[in-house]
PDB file of C-alpha atoms and ligand atoms in Angstrom:
ATOM      1  CA  MET A   1      -6.814  10.391   4.200  1.00  0.00           C
ATOM      2  CA  ASN A   2      -3.907   7.814   4.374  1.00  0.00           C
ATOM      3  CA  ILE A   3      -3.303   7.458   8.058  1.00  0.00           C
ATOM      4  CA  TYR A   4      -5.908   5.846  10.334  1.00  0.00           C
ATOM      5  CA  LYS A   5      -5.565   5.629  14.097  1.00  0.00           C
ATOM      6  CA  HIS A   6      -7.489   3.020  15.772  1.00  0.00           C
ATOM      7  CA  GLU A   7      -8.244   2.496  19.092  1.00  0.00           C
ATOM      8  CA  ASP A   8      -5.911   0.388  21.311  1.00  0.00           C
ATOM      9  CA  LEU A   9      -8.581  -1.816  23.261  1.00  0.00           C
ATOM     10  CA  GLY A  10      -6.091  -2.696  26.094  1.00  0.00           C
ATOM     11  CA  GLY A  11      -3.456  -4.522  24.071  1.00  0.00           C
ATOM     12  CA  LYS A  12      -5.537  -5.505  20.826  1.00  0.00           C
ATOM     13  CA  VAL A  13      -6.842  -3.312  18.181  1.00  0.00           C
ATOM     14  CA  SER A  14      -9.819  -4.357  16.214  1.00  0.00           C
ATOM     15  CA  LEU A  15     -10.163  -3.887  12.637  1.00  0.00           C
ATOM     16  CA  ASP A  16     -13.630  -4.672  10.406  1.00  0.00           C
ATOM     17  CA  SER A  17     -13.498  -5.094   6.781  1.00  0.00           C
ATOM     18  CA  GLY A  18     -15.046  -2.149   4.820  1.00  0.00           C
ATOM     19  CA  VAL A  19     -15.532  -0.095   8.189  1.00  0.00           C
ATOM     20  CA  ASP A  20     -12.312   0.554   9.969  1.00  0.00           C
ATOM     21  CA  VAL A  21     -10.353  -0.373   6.770  1.00  0.00           C
ATOM     22  CA  PRO A  22     -11.779   1.265   3.691  1.00  0.00           C
ATOM     23  CA  PHE A  23     -12.400  -1.780   1.553  1.00  0.00           C
ATOM     24  CA  ASP A  24     -13.611  -5.432   2.036  1.00  0.00           C
ATOM     25  CA  ILE A  25     -10.607  -7.475   2.984  1.00  0.00           C
ATOM     26  CA  LYS A  26      -9.907 -10.576   0.562  1.00  0.00           C
ATOM     27  CA  ARG A  27      -6.170 -11.362   1.524  1.00  0.00           C
ATOM     28  CA  VAL A  28      -4.029 -10.764   4.084  1.00  0.00           C
ATOM     29  CA  PHE A  29      -0.234 -11.319   4.167  1.00  0.00           C
ATOM     30  CA  TYR A  30       2.727  -9.837   6.147  1.00  0.00           C
ATOM     31  CA  ILE A  31       6.301  -9.310   5.622  1.00  0.00           C
ATOM     32  CA  TYR A  32       9.004 -10.251   8.233  1.00  0.00           C
ATOM     33  CA  GLY A  33      12.813 -11.181   8.251  1.00  0.00           C
ATOM     34  CA  THR A  34      13.508  -8.631   5.937  1.00  0.00           C
ATOM     35  CA  LYS A  35      17.193  -7.987   4.894  1.00  0.00           C
ATOM     36  CA  PRO A  36      18.855  -4.881   5.826  1.00  0.00           C
ATOM     37  CA  GLY A  37      18.908  -2.310   3.296  1.00  0.00           C
ATOM     38  CA  ILE A  38      16.678  -4.116   0.661  1.00  0.00           C
ATOM     39  CA  PRO A  39      13.429  -2.402  -0.005  1.00  0.00           C
ATOM     40  CA  ARG A  40      10.297  -4.099  -0.561  1.00  0.00           C
ATOM     41  CA  GLY A  41       7.246  -3.023  -2.742  1.00  0.00           C
ATOM     42  CA  GLN A  42       8.409  -0.682  -5.378  1.00  0.00           C
ATOM     43  CA  HIS A  43       5.477  -1.120  -7.222  1.00  0.00           C
ATOM     44  CA  SER A  44       1.874  -0.010  -7.715  1.00  0.00           C
ATOM     45  CA  HIS A  45      -1.525  -1.768  -8.458  1.00  0.00           C
ATOM     46  CA  HIS A  46      -4.057  -1.187 -11.220  1.00  0.00           C
ATOM     47  CA  LYS A  47      -7.079  -2.009  -8.876  1.00  0.00           C
ATOM     48  CA  ILE A  48      -5.781  -3.616  -5.482  1.00  0.00           C
ATOM     49  CA  LYS A  49      -6.106  -1.376  -2.605  1.00  0.00           C
ATOM     50  CA  GLN A  50      -3.903  -2.055   0.416  1.00  0.00           C
ATOM     51  CA  TYR A  51      -3.977  -1.334   3.985  1.00  0.00           C
ATOM     52  CA  LEU A  52      -0.643  -1.582   6.033  1.00  0.00           C
ATOM     53  CA  VAL A  53       0.206  -1.972   9.862  1.00  0.00           C
ATOM     54  CA  ALA A  54       3.274  -2.635  11.530  1.00  0.00           C
ATOM     55  CA  ILE A  55       2.068  -4.760  14.044  1.00  0.00           C
ATOM     56  CA  LYS A  56       5.589  -5.458  15.446  1.00  0.00           C
ATOM     57  CA  GLY A  57       8.866  -3.032  15.012  1.00  0.00           C
ATOM     58  CA  SER A  58       8.853  -0.420  12.441  1.00  0.00           C
ATOM     59  CA  CYS A  59       9.476   0.615   8.901  1.00  0.00           C
ATOM     60  CA  LYS A  60       9.349   3.325   6.520  1.00  0.00           C
ATOM     61  CA  VAL A  61       6.824   3.893   3.917  1.00  0.00           C
ATOM     62  CA  THR A  62       6.765   5.966   0.668  1.00  0.00           C
ATOM     63  CA  LEU A  63       3.474   6.496  -1.215  1.00  0.00           C
ATOM     64  CA  ASP A  64       3.657   8.117  -4.674  1.00  0.00           C
ATOM     65  CA  ASN A  65       0.735   9.516  -6.683  1.00  0.00           C
ATOM     66  CA  GLY A  66       3.039  10.201  -9.613  1.00  0.00           C
ATOM     67  CA  LYS A  67       2.768  14.122  -8.778  1.00  0.00           C
ATOM     68  CA  GLU A  68       4.116  14.122  -4.851  1.00  0.00           C
ATOM     69  CA  LYS A  69       5.520  11.457  -2.358  1.00  0.00           C
ATOM     70  CA  THR A  70       4.553  11.302   1.213  1.00  0.00           C
ATOM     71  CA  VAL A  71       6.863   9.336   3.811  1.00  0.00           C
ATOM     72  CA  HIS A  72       5.043   7.577   6.822  1.00  0.00           C
ATOM     73  CA  VAL A  73       6.714   5.776   9.462  1.00  0.00           C
ATOM     74  CA  LEU A  74       4.805   2.853  10.880  1.00  0.00           C
ATOM     75  CA  ASP A  75       5.899   1.999  14.322  1.00  0.00           C
ATOM     76  CA  ASN A  76       2.825   0.884  16.289  1.00  0.00           C
ATOM     77  CA  PRO A  77       0.241  -1.911  15.843  1.00  0.00           C
ATOM     78  CA  TYR A  78      -2.675   0.974  16.082  1.00  0.00           C
ATOM     79  CA  THR A  79      -1.849   2.996  13.191  1.00  0.00           C
ATOM     80  CA  GLY A  80      -2.805   1.709   9.606  1.00  0.00           C
ATOM     81  CA  LEU A  81      -1.751   3.317   6.254  1.00  0.00           C
ATOM     82  CA  PHE A  82      -3.986   3.148   3.285  1.00  0.00           C
ATOM     83  CA  GLN A  83      -2.586   2.561  -0.086  1.00  0.00           C
ATOM     84  CA  ASP A  84      -5.009   3.080  -2.844  1.00  0.00           C
ATOM     85  CA  ALA A  85      -4.886   1.562  -6.316  1.00  0.00           C
ATOM     86  CA  LEU A  86      -2.431   3.476  -8.569  1.00  0.00           C
ATOM     87  CA  ILE A  87      -0.184   4.605  -5.684  1.00  0.00           C
ATOM     88  CA  TRP A  88       3.294   3.894  -6.186  1.00  0.00           C
ATOM     89  CA  GLY A  89       4.701   2.085  -2.856  1.00  0.00           C
ATOM     90  CA  GLU A  90       7.900   1.584  -1.261  1.00  0.00           C
ATOM     91  CA  MET A  91       8.942  -0.124   1.914  1.00  0.00           C
ATOM     92  CA  CYS A  92      12.349   0.417   3.668  1.00  0.00           C
ATOM     93  CA  ASP A  93      14.015   1.022   6.916  1.00  0.00           C
ATOM     94  CA  PHE A  94      12.472  -2.394   8.594  1.00  0.00           C
ATOM     95  CA  SER A  95      13.661  -3.170  12.152  1.00  0.00           C
ATOM     96  CA  ASP A  96      15.057  -6.577  12.568  1.00  0.00           C
ATOM     97  CA  ASP A  97      11.711  -7.530  14.288  1.00  0.00           C
ATOM     98  CA  CYS A  98       9.265  -5.838  11.968  1.00  0.00           C
ATOM     99  CA  VAL A  99       6.339  -7.542  10.912  1.00  0.00           C
ATOM    100  CA  LEU A 100       4.078  -5.685   8.382  1.00  0.00           C
ATOM    101  CA  LEU A 101       0.882  -6.898   7.897  1.00  0.00           C
ATOM    102  CA  VAL A 102      -0.845  -5.838   4.787  1.00  0.00           C
ATOM    103  CA  LEU A 103      -4.531  -6.503   4.267  1.00  0.00           C
ATOM    104  CA  ALA A 104      -5.523  -6.541   0.408  1.00  0.00           C
ATOM    105  CA  SER A 105      -8.756  -5.713  -1.491  1.00  0.00           C
ATOM    106  CA  ASP A 106      -8.277  -8.746  -3.763  1.00  0.00           C
ATOM    107  CA  HIS A 107      -6.685 -12.054  -4.329  1.00  0.00           C
ATOM    108  CA  TYR A 108      -3.008 -12.222  -5.629  1.00  0.00           C
ATOM    109  CA  ASP A 109      -2.769 -11.201  -9.209  1.00  0.00           C
ATOM    110  CA  GLU A 110       0.190 -10.802 -10.996  1.00  0.00           C
ATOM    111  CA  SER A 111      -1.448  -8.988 -13.744  1.00  0.00           C
ATOM    112  CA  ASP A 112      -2.617  -6.131 -11.339  1.00  0.00           C
ATOM    113  CA  TYR A 113       0.869  -5.068 -10.577  1.00  0.00           C
ATOM    114  CA  ILE A 114       2.652  -2.172 -12.322  1.00  0.00           C
ATOM    115  CA  ARG A 115       6.422  -2.843 -11.571  1.00  0.00           C
ATOM    116  CA  ASP A 116       8.047  -0.423 -13.855  1.00  0.00           C
ATOM    117  CA  TYR A 117       7.850   3.174 -12.519  1.00  0.00           C
ATOM    118  CA  ASP A 118       7.628   4.852 -16.217  1.00  0.00           C
ATOM    119  CA  ASP A 119       4.666   2.825 -17.056  1.00  0.00           C
ATOM    120  CA  PHE A 120       3.260   3.799 -13.884  1.00  0.00           C
ATOM    121  CA  LEU A 121       3.578   7.664 -14.699  1.00  0.00           C
ATOM    122  CA  ASN A 122       2.310   7.043 -18.241  1.00  0.00           C
ATOM    123  CA  ILE A 123      -0.995   5.393 -16.824  1.00  0.00           C
ATOM    124  CA  VAL A 124      -1.192   8.250 -14.062  1.00  0.00           C
ATOM    125  CA  LEU A 125      -0.682  10.839 -16.785  1.00  0.00           C
ATOM    126  CA  TRP A 126      -3.419   8.982 -19.248  1.00  0.00           C
ATOM    127  CA  ASN A 127      -6.041   8.987 -16.443  1.00  0.00           C
ATOM    128  CA  THR A 128      -5.428  12.806 -15.558  1.00  0.00           C
ATOM    129  CA  TRP A 129      -5.862  13.578 -19.266  1.00  0.00           C
ATOM    130  CA  THR A 130      -8.915  11.488 -19.709  1.00  0.00           C
ATOM    131  CA  GLU A 131     -10.531  12.950 -16.704  1.00  0.00           C
ATOM    132  CA  ILE A 132      -9.766  16.386 -18.014  1.00  0.00           C
ATOM    133  CA  ILE A 133     -11.240  15.419 -21.378  1.00  0.00           C
ATOM    134  CA  TRP A 134     -14.242  14.038 -19.799  1.00  0.00           C
ATOM    135  CA  PHE A 135     -15.326  16.500 -17.197  1.00  0.00           C
TER     136      PHE A 135
HETATM  137  C1  LIG B   1       3.343  -4.638  -1.329  1.00  0.00           C
HETATM  138  C2  LIG B   1       4.356  -5.272  -0.527  1.00  0.00           C
HETATM  139  C3  LIG B   1       3.999  -4.539   1.210  1.00  0.00           C
HETATM  140  C4  LIG B   1       2.346 -14.309  -3.852  1.00  0.00           C
HETATM  141  O1  LIG B   1       2.384 -15.446  -4.071  1.00  0.00           O
HETATM  142  N1  LIG B   1       1.310 -14.061  -2.945  1.00  0.00           N
HETATM  143  C5  LIG B   1       1.008 -12.650  -2.676  1.00  0.00           C
HETATM  144  O2  LIG B   1      -0.026 -12.396  -1.842  1.00  0.00           O
HETATM  145  C6  LIG B   1       2.124 -11.880  -2.518  1.00  0.00           C
HETATM  146  C7  LIG B   1       1.806 -10.501  -1.950  1.00  0.00           C
HETATM  147  C8  LIG B   1       3.330 -12.290  -3.169  1.00  0.00           C
HETATM  148  N2  LIG B   1       3.205 -13.399  -3.759  1.00  0.00           N
HETATM  149  C9  LIG B   1       4.626 -13.887  -4.201  1.00  0.00           C
HETATM  150  C10 LIG B   1       4.839 -13.175  -5.613  1.00  0.00           C
HETATM  151  C11 LIG B   1       6.213 -13.071  -5.641  1.00  0.00           C
HETATM  152  O3  LIG B   1       6.797 -14.198  -6.562  1.00  0.00           O
HETATM  153  O4  LIG B   1       5.692 -13.507  -3.712  1.00  0.00           O
HETATM  154  C12 LIG B   1       6.639 -13.115  -4.296  1.00  0.00           C
HETATM  155  C13 LIG B   1       7.330 -11.737  -3.851  1.00  0.00           C
HETATM  156  O5  LIG B   1       6.294 -10.600  -4.284  1.00  0.00           O
HETATM  157  P1  LIG B   1       6.483  -9.242  -4.408  1.00  0.00           P
HETATM  158  O6  LIG B   1       7.768  -8.970  -5.177  1.00  0.00           O
HETATM  159  O7  LIG B   1       5.569  -8.491  -4.912  1.00  0.00           O
HETATM  160  O8  LIG B   1       6.855  -8.864  -2.927  1.00  0.00           O
HETATM  161  P2  LIG B   1       7.260  -7.626  -1.955  1.00  0.00           P
HETATM  162  O9  LIG B   1       7.398  -7.770  -0.523  1.00  0.00           O
HETATM  163  O10 LIG B   1       7.900  -6.641  -2.836  1.00  0.00           O
HETATM  164  O11 LIG B   1       5.611  -6.652  -2.064  1.00  0.00           O
HETATM  165  C14 LIG B   1       4.548  -7.155  -1.296  1.00  0.00           C
HETATM  166  C15 LIG B   1       3.115  -7.104  -2.233  1.00  0.00           C
HETATM  167  O12 LIG B   1       3.523  -7.644  -3.509  1.00  0.00           O
HETATM  168  C16 LIG B   1       3.227  -5.649  -2.302  1.00  0.00           C
HETATM  169  O13 LIG B   1       1.667  -5.611  -3.035  1.00  0.00           O
HETATM  170  O14 LIG B   1       2.821  -3.526  -1.104  1.00  0.00           O
HETATM  171  O15 LIG B   1       4.449  -6.303  -0.022  1.00  0.00           O
END
């Protein structure tokens, strides 16, 4: 499941680490003031999981597992989108006022990033083959 609908507690939403968000939160960052037509993300992570909420405005997020892509519009503060490790993510179509909150399962570590799409596909393919061999 990627999309989580949280209860709006009369103008506020509460997210508990490991309960409402499916991992322990170690880092929080947010994206705002994005430039029109310039996408963000365009990478995957080896291990880090992320949880995205458009707490203001809206944006579009494409998640790609190497086999299929799903497109999600985030346009309210009570919907969260889970991006697992080894899922390629791209964020685009930010409204001028968009603030995209990102909760992450670990501290910032550039070595956890897969920024080349072909490398990403090779890793996914390799993992699929090793799973087939082991099971
Ligand atoms: C993602 C999208 C939604 C840090 O120093 N600490 C951090 O926690 C982050 C996220 C970035 N940085 C530095 C690393 C780069 O020098 O900020 C610079 C821009 O990072 P990046 O090119 O990864 O920015 P985005 O907006 O394309 O992607 C970020 C996250 O990296 C990514 O995981 O999903 O936001």
